[in-house]
CSV table of C-alpha atoms in Angstrom, one decimal:
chain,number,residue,atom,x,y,z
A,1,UNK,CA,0.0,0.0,0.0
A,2,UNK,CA,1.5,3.7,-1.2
A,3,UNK,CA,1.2,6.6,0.8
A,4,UNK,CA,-1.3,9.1,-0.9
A,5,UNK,CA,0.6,12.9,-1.5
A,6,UNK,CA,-1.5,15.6,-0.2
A,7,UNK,CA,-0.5,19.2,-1.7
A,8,UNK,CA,-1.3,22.2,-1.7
A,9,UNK,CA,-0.2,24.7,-4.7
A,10,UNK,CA,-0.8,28.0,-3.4
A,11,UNK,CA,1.5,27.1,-0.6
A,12,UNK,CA,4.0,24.5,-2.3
A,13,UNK,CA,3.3,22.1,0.6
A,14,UNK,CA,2.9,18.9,0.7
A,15,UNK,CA,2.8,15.8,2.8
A,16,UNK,CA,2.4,12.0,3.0
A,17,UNK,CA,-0.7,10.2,4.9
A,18,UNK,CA,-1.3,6.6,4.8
A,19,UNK,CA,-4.2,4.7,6.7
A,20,UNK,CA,-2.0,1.3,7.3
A,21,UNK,CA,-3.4,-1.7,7.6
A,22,UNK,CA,-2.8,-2.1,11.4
A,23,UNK,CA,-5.4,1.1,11.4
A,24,UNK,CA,-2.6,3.4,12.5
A,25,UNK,CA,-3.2,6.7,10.4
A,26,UNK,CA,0.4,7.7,9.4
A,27,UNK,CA,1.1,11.7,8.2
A,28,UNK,CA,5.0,12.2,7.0
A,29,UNK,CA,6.0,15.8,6.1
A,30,UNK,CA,9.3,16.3,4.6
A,31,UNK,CA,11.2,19.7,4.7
A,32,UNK,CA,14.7,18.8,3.3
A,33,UNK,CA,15.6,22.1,4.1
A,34,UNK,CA,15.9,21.8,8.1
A,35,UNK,CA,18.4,20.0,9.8
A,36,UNK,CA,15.9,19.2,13.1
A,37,UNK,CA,13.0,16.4,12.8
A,38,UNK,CA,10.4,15.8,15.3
A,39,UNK,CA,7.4,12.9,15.7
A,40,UNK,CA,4.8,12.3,17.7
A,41,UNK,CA,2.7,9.0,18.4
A,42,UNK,CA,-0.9,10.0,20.0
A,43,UNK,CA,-3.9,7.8,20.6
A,44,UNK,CA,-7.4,9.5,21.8
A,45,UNK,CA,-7.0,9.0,25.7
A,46,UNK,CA,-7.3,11.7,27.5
A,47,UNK,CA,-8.8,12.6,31.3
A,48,UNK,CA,-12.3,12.6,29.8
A,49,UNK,CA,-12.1,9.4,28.6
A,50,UNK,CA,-13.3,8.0,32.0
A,51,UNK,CA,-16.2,5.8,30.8
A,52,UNK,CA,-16.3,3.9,28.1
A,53,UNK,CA,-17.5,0.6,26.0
A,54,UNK,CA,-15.0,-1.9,26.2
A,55,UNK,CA,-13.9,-4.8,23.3
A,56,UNK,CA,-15.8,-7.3,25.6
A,57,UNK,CA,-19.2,-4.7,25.3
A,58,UNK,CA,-19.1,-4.3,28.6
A,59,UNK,CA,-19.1,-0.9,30.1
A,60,UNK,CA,-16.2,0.5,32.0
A,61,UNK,CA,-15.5,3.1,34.5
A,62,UNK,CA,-12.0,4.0,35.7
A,63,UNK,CA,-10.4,6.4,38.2
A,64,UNK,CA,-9.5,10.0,37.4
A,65,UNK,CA,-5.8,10.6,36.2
A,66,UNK,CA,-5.8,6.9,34.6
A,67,UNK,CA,-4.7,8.9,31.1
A,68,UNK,CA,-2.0,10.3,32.8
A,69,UNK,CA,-1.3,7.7,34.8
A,70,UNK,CA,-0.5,5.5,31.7
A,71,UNK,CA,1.3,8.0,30.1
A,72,UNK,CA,3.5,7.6,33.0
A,73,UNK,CA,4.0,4.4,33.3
A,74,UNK,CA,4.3,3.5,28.9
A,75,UNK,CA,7.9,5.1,29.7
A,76,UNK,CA,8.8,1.9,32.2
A,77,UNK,CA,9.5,-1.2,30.4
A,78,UNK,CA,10.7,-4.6,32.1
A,79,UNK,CA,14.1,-4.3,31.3
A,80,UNK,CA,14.8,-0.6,30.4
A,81,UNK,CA,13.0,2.6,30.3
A,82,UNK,CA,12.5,4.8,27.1
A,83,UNK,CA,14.6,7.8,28.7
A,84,UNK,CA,17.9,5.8,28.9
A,85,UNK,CA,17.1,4.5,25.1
A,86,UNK,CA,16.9,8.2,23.7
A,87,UNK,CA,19.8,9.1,25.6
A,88,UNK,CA,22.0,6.4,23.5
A,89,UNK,CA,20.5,8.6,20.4
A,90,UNK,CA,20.8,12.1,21.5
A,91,UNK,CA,17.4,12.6,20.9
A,92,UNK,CA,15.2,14.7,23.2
A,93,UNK,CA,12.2,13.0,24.2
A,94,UNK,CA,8.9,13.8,26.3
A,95,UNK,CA,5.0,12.9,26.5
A,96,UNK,CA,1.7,14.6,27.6
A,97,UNK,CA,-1.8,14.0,28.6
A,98,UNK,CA,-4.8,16.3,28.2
A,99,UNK,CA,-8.1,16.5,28.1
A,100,UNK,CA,-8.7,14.5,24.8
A,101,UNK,CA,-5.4,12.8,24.2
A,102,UNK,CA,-2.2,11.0,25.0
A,103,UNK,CA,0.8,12.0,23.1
A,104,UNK,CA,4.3,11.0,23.3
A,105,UNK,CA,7.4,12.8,21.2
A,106,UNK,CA,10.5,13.5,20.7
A,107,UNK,CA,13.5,15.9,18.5
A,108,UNK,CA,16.7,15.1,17.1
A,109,UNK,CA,18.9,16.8,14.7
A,110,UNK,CA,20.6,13.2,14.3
A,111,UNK,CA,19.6,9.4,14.5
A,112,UNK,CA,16.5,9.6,13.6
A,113,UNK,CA,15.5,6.3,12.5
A,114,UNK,CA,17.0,4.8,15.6
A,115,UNK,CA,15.0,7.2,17.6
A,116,UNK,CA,11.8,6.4,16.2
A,117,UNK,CA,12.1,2.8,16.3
A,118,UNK,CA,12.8,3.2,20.1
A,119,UNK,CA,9.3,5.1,20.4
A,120,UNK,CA,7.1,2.9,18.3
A,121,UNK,CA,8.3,0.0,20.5
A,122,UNK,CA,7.8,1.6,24.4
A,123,UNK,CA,4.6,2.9,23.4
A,124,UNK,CA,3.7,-0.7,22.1
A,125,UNK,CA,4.9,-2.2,24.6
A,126,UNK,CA,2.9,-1.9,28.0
A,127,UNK,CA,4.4,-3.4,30.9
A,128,UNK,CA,3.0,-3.0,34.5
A,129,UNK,CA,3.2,-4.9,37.6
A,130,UNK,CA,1.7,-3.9,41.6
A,131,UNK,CA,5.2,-3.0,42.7
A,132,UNK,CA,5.8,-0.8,39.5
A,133,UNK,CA,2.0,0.7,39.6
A,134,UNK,CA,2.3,1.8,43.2
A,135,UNK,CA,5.4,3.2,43.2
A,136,UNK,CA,4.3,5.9,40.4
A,137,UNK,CA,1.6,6.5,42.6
A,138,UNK,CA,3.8,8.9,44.7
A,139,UNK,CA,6.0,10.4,41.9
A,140,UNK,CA,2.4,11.6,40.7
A,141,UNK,CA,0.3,12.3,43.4
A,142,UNK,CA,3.9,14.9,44.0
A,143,UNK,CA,2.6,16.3,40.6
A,144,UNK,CA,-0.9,16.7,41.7
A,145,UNK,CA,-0.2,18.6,44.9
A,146,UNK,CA,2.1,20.9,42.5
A,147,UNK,CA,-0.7,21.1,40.5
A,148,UNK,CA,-2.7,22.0,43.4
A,149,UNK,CA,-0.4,25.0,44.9
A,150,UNK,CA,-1.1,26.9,41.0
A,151,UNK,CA,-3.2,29.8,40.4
A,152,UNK,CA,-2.9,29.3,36.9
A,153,UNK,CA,-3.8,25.6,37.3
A,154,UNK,CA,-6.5,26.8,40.0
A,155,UNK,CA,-8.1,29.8,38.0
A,156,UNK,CA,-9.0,27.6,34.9
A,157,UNK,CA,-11.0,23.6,36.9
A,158,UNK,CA,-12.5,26.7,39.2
A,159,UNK,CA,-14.1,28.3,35.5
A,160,UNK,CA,-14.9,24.6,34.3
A,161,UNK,CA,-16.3,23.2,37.6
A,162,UNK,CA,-18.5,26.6,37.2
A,163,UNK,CA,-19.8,26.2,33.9
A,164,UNK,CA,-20.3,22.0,34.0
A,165,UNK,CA,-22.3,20.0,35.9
A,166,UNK,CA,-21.4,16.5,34.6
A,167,UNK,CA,-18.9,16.6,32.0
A,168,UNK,CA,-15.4,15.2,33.3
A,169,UNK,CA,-13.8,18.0,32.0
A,170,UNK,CA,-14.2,19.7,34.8
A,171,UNK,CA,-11.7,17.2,37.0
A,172,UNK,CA,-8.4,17.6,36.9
A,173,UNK,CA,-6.2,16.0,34.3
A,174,UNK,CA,-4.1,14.1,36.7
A,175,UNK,CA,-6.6,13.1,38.6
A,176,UNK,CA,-6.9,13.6,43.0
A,177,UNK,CA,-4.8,11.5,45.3
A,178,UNK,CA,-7.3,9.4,46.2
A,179,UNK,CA,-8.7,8.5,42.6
A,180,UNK,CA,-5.0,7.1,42.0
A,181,UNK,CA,-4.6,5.4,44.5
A,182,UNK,CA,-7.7,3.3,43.2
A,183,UNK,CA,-5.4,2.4,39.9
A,184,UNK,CA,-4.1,-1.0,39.3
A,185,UNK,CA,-1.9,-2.9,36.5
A,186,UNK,CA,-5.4,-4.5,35.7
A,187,UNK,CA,-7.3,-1.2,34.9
A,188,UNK,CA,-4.2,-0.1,33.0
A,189,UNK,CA,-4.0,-2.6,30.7
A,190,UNK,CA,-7.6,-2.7,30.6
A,191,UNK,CA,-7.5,1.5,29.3
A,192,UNK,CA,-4.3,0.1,26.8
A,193,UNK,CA,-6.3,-2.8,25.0
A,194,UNK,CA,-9.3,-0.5,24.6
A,195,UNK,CA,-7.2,3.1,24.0
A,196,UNK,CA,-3.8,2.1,22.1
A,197,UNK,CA,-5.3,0.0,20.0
A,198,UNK,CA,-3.5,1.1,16.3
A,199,UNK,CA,-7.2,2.3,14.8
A,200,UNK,CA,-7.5,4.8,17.5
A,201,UNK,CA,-3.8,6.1,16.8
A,202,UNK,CA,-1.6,8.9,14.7
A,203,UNK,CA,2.1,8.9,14.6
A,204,UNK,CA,2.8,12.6,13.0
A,205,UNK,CA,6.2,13.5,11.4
A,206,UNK,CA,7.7,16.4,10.3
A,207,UNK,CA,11.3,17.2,9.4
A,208,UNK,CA,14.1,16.6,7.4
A,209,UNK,CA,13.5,13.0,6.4
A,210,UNK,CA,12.9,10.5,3.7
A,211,UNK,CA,9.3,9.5,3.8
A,212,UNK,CA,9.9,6.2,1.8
A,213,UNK,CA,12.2,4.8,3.6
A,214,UNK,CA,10.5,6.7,7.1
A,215,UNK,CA,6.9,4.4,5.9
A,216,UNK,CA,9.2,1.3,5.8
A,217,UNK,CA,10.5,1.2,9.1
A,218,UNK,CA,7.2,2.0,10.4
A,219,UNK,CA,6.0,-0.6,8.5
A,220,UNK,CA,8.6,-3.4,10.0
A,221,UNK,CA,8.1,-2.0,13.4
A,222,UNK,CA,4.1,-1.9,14.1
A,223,UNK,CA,3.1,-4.6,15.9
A,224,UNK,CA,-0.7,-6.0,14.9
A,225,UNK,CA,-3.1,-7.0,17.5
A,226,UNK,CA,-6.2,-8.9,17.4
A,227,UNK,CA,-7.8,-5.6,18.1
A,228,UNK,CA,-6.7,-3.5,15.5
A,229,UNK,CA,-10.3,-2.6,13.8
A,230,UNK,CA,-11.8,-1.6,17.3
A,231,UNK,CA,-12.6,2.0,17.9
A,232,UNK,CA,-12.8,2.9,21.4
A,233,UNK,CA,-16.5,4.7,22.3
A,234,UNK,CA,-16.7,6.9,25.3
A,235,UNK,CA,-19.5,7.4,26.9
A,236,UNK,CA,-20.3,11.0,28.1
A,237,UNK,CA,-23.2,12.1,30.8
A,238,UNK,CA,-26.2,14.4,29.5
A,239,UNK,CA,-24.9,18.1,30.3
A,240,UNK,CA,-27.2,21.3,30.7
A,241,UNK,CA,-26.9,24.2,28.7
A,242,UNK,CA,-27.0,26.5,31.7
A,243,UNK,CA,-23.7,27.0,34.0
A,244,UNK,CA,-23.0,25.7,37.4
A,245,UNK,CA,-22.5,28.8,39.0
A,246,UNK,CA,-21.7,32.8,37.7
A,247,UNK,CA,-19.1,33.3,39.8
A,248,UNK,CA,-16.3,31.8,41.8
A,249,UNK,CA,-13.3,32.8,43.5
A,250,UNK,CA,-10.5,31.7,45.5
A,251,UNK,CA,-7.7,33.3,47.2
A,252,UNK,CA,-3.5,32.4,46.7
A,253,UNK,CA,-0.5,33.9,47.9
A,254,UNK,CA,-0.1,36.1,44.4
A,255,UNK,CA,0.7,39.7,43.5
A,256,UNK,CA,-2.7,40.9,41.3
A,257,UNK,CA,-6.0,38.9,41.2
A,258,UNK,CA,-5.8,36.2,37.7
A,259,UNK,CA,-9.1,35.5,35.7
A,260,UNK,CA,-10.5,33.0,33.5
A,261,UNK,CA,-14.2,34.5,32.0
A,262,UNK,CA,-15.8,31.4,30.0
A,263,UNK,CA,-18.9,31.2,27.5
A,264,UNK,CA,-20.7,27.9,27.6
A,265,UNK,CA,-21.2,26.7,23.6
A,266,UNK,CA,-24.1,24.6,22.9
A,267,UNK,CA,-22.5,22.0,20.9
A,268,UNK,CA,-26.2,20.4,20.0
A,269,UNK,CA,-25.5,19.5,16.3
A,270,UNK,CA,-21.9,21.3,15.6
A,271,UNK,CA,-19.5,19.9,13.9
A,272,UNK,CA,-16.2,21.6,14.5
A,273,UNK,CA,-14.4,20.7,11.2
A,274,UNK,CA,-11.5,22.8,9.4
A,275,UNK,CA,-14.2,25.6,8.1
A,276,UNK,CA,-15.6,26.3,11.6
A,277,UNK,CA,-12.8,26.4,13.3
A,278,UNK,CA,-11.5,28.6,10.9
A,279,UNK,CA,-15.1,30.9,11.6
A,280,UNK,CA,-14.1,31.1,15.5
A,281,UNK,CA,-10.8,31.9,15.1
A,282,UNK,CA,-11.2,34.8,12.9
A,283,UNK,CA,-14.3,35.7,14.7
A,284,UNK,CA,-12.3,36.0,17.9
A,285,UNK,CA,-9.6,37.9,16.4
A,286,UNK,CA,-12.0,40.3,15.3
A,287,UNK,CA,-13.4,41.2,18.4
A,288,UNK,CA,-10.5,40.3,21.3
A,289,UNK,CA,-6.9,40.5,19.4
A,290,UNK,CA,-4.6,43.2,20.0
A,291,UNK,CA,-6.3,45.1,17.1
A,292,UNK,CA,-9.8,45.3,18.4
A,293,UNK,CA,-11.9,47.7,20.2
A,294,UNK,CA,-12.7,45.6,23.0
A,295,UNK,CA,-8.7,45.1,23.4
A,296,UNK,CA,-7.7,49.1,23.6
A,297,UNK,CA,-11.0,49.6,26.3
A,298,UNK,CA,-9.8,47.5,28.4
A,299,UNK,CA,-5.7,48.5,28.3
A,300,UNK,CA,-6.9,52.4,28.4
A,301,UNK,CA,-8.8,51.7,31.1
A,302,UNK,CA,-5.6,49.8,32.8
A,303,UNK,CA,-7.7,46.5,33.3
A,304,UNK,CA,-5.5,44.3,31.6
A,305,UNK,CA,-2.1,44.1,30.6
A,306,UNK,CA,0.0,43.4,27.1
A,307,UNK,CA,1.2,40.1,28.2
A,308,UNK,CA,-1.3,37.8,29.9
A,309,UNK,CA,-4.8,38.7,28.3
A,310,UNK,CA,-5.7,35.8,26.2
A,311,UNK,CA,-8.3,34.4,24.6
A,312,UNK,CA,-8.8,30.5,23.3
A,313,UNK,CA,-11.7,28.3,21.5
A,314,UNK,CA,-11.4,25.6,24.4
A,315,UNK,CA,-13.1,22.3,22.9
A,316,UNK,CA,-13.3,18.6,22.6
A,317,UNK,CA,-15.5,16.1,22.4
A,318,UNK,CA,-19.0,16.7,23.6
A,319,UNK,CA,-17.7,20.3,25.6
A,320,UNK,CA,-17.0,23.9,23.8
A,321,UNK,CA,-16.7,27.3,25.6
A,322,UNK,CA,-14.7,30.5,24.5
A,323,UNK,CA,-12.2,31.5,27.3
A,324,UNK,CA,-11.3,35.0,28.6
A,325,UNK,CA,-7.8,35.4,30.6
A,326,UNK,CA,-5.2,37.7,32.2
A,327,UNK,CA,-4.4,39.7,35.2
A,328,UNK,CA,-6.3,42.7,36.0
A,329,UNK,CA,-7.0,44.9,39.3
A,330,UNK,CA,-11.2,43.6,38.8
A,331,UNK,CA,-11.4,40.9,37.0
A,332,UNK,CA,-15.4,41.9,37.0
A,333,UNK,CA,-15.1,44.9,35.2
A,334,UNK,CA,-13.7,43.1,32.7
A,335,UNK,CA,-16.0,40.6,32.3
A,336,UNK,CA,-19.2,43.2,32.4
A,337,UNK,CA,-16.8,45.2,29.1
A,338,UNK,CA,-16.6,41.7,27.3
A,339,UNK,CA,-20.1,41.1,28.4
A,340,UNK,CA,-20.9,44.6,27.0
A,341,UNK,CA,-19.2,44.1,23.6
A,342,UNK,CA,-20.6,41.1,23.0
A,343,UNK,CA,-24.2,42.4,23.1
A,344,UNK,CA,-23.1,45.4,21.5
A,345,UNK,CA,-21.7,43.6,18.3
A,346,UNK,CA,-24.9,41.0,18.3
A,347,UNK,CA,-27.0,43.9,17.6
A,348,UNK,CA,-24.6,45.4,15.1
A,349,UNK,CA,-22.7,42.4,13.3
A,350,UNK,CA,-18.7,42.2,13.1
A,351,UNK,CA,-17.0,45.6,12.1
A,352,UNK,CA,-16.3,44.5,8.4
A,353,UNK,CA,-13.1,46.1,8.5
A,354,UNK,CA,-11.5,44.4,11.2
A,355,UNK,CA,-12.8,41.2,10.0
A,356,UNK,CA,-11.3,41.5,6.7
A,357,UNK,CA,-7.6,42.5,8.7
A,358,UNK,CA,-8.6,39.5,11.3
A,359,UNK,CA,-8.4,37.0,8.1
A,360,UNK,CA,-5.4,38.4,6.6
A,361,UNK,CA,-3.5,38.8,10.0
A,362,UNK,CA,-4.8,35.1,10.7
A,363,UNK,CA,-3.4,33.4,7.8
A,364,UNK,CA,-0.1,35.3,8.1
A,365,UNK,CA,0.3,33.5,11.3
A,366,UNK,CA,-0.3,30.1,9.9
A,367,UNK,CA,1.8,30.7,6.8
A,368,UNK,CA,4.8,30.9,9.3
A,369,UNK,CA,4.1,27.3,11.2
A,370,UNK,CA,5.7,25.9,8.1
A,371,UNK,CA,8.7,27.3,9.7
A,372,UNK,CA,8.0,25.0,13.0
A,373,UNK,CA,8.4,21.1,13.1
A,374,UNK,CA,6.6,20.8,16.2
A,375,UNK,CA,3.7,22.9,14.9
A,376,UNK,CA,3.5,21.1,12.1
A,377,UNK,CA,3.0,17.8,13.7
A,378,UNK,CA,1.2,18.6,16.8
A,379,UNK,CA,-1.2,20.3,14.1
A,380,UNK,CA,-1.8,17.0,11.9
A,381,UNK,CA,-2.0,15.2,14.8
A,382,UNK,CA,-5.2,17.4,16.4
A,383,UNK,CA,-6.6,17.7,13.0
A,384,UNK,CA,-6.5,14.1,12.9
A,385,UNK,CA,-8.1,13.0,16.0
A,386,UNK,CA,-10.6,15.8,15.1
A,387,UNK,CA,-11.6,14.4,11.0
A,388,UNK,CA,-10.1,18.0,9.5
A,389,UNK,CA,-7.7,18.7,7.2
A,390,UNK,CA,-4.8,20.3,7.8
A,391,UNK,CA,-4.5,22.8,4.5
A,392,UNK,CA,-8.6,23.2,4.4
A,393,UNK,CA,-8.2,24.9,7.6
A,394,UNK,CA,-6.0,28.2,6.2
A,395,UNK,CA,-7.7,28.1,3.0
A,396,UNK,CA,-10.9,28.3,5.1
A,397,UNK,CA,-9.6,31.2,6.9
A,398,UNK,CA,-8.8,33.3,3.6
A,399,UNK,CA,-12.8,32.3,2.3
A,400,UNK,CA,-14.1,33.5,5.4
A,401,UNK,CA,-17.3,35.7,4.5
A,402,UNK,CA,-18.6,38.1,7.1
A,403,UNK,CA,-22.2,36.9,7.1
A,404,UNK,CA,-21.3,33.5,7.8
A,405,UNK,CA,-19.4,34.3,10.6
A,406,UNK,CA,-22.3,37.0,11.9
A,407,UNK,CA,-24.1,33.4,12.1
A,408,UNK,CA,-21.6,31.2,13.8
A,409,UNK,CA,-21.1,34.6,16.4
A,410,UNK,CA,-24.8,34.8,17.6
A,411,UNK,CA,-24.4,31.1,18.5
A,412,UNK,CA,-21.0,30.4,20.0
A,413,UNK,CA,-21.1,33.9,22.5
A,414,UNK,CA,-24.1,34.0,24.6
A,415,UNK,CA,-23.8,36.0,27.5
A,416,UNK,CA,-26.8,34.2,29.3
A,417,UNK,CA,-24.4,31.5,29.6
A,418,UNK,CA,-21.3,32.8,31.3
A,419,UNK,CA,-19.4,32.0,34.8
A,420,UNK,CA,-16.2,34.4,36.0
A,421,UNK,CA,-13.4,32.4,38.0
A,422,UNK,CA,-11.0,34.8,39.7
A,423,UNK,CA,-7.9,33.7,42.0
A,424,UNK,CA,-7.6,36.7,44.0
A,425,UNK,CA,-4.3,37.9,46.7
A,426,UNK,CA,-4.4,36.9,50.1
C-alpha cells in the first residue's frame, strides 16, 4: 500500500498520509531544508475518557488521572526505560496528557531512524506490575499537589467546575490522590487494549527525512493486535446548557488577582471541522486580538495588561466554551466590558473592516508554522483525532465571508451562559 501525496499549490506544501493496515493513520511531512525532525505518536485518551465501552461490550469506568497515569507508566519497560534508550540517540524525548489525548514525542537533529524505532516500541509495549504501579503512585500524586499549589492551574477547573455539571472535564487531568490510589496494573491494561489500540492512533512527522524509507521502518516495526479494527466509544453524561455557578473565586498567595471569564457553547448539532474552526478563530480575532476595540477599552482603562490577556476556542469532544484570561485589578469589570461588547456587536454584526484584517492577520500566522516542526506535527496530529484537514483549515480562513461568521457569532457567544473564575491575593 503507497502513501497518498496531499498538496497544496498555493502554498508549495505537501505531505504523506497513509491509513496502514494495522489502522494506524500515518502523516510524514518532509522539509529537506531543516536539519531538526520531530514525531509524535498519539492515541485518543485523554482525562475525559473515563467511561467507556470496552472490546468485551461491557461498560467501563476508571479512576480520574488513569490517562495520565498511563502515560507515566508506557515510559517503564521490564528491562529498560525509554529515557535511557533516547539518551544512546541524543534525541530529546517527552510525552503529555490532556483533556482528549495522550501524546508522546521526541526531537533530534541526528539518528532519527533509531529514535523512532525506540518510540514505536515503548509505546507498544505496556508493561505494569503492583510493585511498578504503586510506586508511580507517589511520583504523581507529588505532581498533583504541584498542580494543586497553581493559580494558573486553580483559575482555569475553578471556571470549568462553574460552567459544568457532569462533564469530566471539569476534573483535573491528573486526577486527585485518592482516585489514584484506586489504579491498578489491571485497569491499565484494561485503558491500553481499549485506547492504544493502532485504529485509534496517529504517529505525525515532520522534518528533514525521507518519507519512503520513514513508511518502511514503520511498516517493520508496528506490531498487529487482534484488536486493530476496534474503535474505542466513550461514553459521556447528558450536560445542561445552563452554568453551574456565575461566579467563583479563591484566594492564593499572588501579586494581582488572575481570571479566567468562559462562555458555555451549545455543541447540540456542531461539527467543528476545518471551516468552523477557521469561523471562531477569525471571529475571535476580530473582536479580542490586539487590534480590536474591545482590546484598547480594556488597556486604556488599565484593566489588563499586554502580556497575559488571552483568549482560546477551548473544545473537545462533547464540551466547547470561548475563554477570557489575564491579570487585572477587577477581573469583573472586565468581564461586564466583554459582556458589553458582546451584546453590542450581536446587535450590530462584526465591524467589516476588522474582519477582513482578522483574516489576513490570521493566515499570516499560519503561513509561518511551516517554519516550525513541532507545529506542524502537533497540528496534523489534532486535526487528525478531530476528521479535519490540515491545509482546508487556512484556505478556510482566507474564504471566510462576514455573514457566515455574523451566524456562527450569535451562536457560539451567549452572554446568558457565562461564569467568572477569579484567583484573588491573600
Amino acid at each position: 500500500m503507497k502513501p497518498i501525496e496531499v498538496k497544496n499549490e498555493l502554498l508549495s506544501e505537501k505531505y504523506f498520509y497513509m491509513k496502514h493496515p494495522s489502522g494506524l493513520n500515518i502523516y510524514v511531512y518532509p522539509k529537506e531544508e531543516y536539519s531538526s525532525t520531530y514525531a509524535i505518536f498519539g492515541t485518543k485518551f485523554g482525562s475525559i475518557n473515563n467511561k467507556f465501552k470496552m472490546i468485551s461490550g461491557d461498560i467501563k469506568e476508571v479512576p480520574d488521572g488513569i490517562a495520565h497515569y498511563l502515560e507515566h507508566k508506557l515510559f517503564e519497560g521490564k528491562d529498560t526505560d525509554a529515557f535511557s534508550e533516547y539518551a544512546k540517540t541524543g534525541a530529546s524525548a517527552n510525552a503529555f496528557t490532556s483533556f482528549d489525548k495522550t501524546a508522546y514525542l521526541f526531537s533530534c537533529t541526528d539518528n532519527f531512524e533509531e529514535s523512532l524505532k525506540i518510540l514505536l516500541n515503548f509505546v507498544q509495549s505496556p508493561y505494569f506490575t503492583e510493585e511498578t504501579v504503586k510506586k508511580e503512585q507517589g511520583i504523581i500524586g507529588q505532581e498533583i499537589k504541584m498542580y494543586e499549589d497553581s493559580p494558573e492551574w486553580n483559575v482555569l477547573f475553578n471556571l470549568l467546575n462553574a460552567m459544568y455539571h457532569n462533564h469530566p472535564v471539569k476534573t483535573d487531568i491528573a486526577g486527585t490522590v485518592e482516585s489514584i490510589a484506586k489504579i491498578t496494573p489491571e485497569l491499565l491494561y484494561d485503558c491500553y487494549e481499549n485506547f492504544y489500540s493502532l485504529n485509534n492512533m496517529s504517529l505525525c512527522i515532520a522534518g528533514n527525512v525521507d518519507s519512503e524509507k520513514i513508511f518502511q521502518i514503520i511498516d517493520q516495526d508496528l506490531k498487529f493486535r487482534t484488536s486493530k479494527n476496534f474503535k474505542s466509544e466513550s461514553i459521556f453524561p447528558e450536560e445542561p446548557r445552563e452554568v453551574v455557578k456565575k461566579y467563583v473565586s479563591k484566594n492564593f498567595e499572588i501579586a494581582s488577582p488572575i481570571f479566567n471569564f468562559g462562555f458555555k457553547e451549545d455543541i447540540t448539532n456542531i461539527e467543528v471541522n476545518s471551516e468552523y474552526l477557521a469561523y471562531i478563530d477569525v471571529i475571535l480575532y476580530s473582536i479580542a486580538s490586539k487590534s480590536s476595540r474591545m482590546y484598547e477599552k480594556l488597556l486604556n482603562e488599565e484593566l489588563i495588561n499586554t502580556s497575559s490577556f488571552s483568549y482560546e476556542y477551548f473544545h473537545g469532544p462533547n464540551y466547547a466554551s470561548i475563554i477570557f484570561s489575564g491579570e487585572s485589578k477587577d477581573p469583573k469589570k472586565v468581564s461586564e466590558i466583554i459582556t458589553e461588547e458582546i451584546k453590542s456587536l450581536h446587535k450590530s454584526g462584526l465591524d467589516k473592516t476588522m474582519f477582513e484584517i482578522s483574516k489576513k492577520s490570521l493566515y499570516g500566522q499560519n503561513i509561518s508554522i511551516f517554519n516550525s516542526m513541532p507545529s506542524i506535527a502537533n497540528i496534523l496530529l489534532d486535526f487528525s483525532f478531530s476528521n479535519r484537514k490540515f491545509f482546508d483549515y487556512i484556505t478556510n480562513i482566507s474564504k471566510a465571508n462576514i455573514d457566515n461568521a455574523n451566524k456562527i457569532f450569535d451562536k457560539i457567544l451567549n452572554p446568558e451562559y457565562t461564569s467568572l473564575s477569579v484567583v484573588n491575593p491573600l
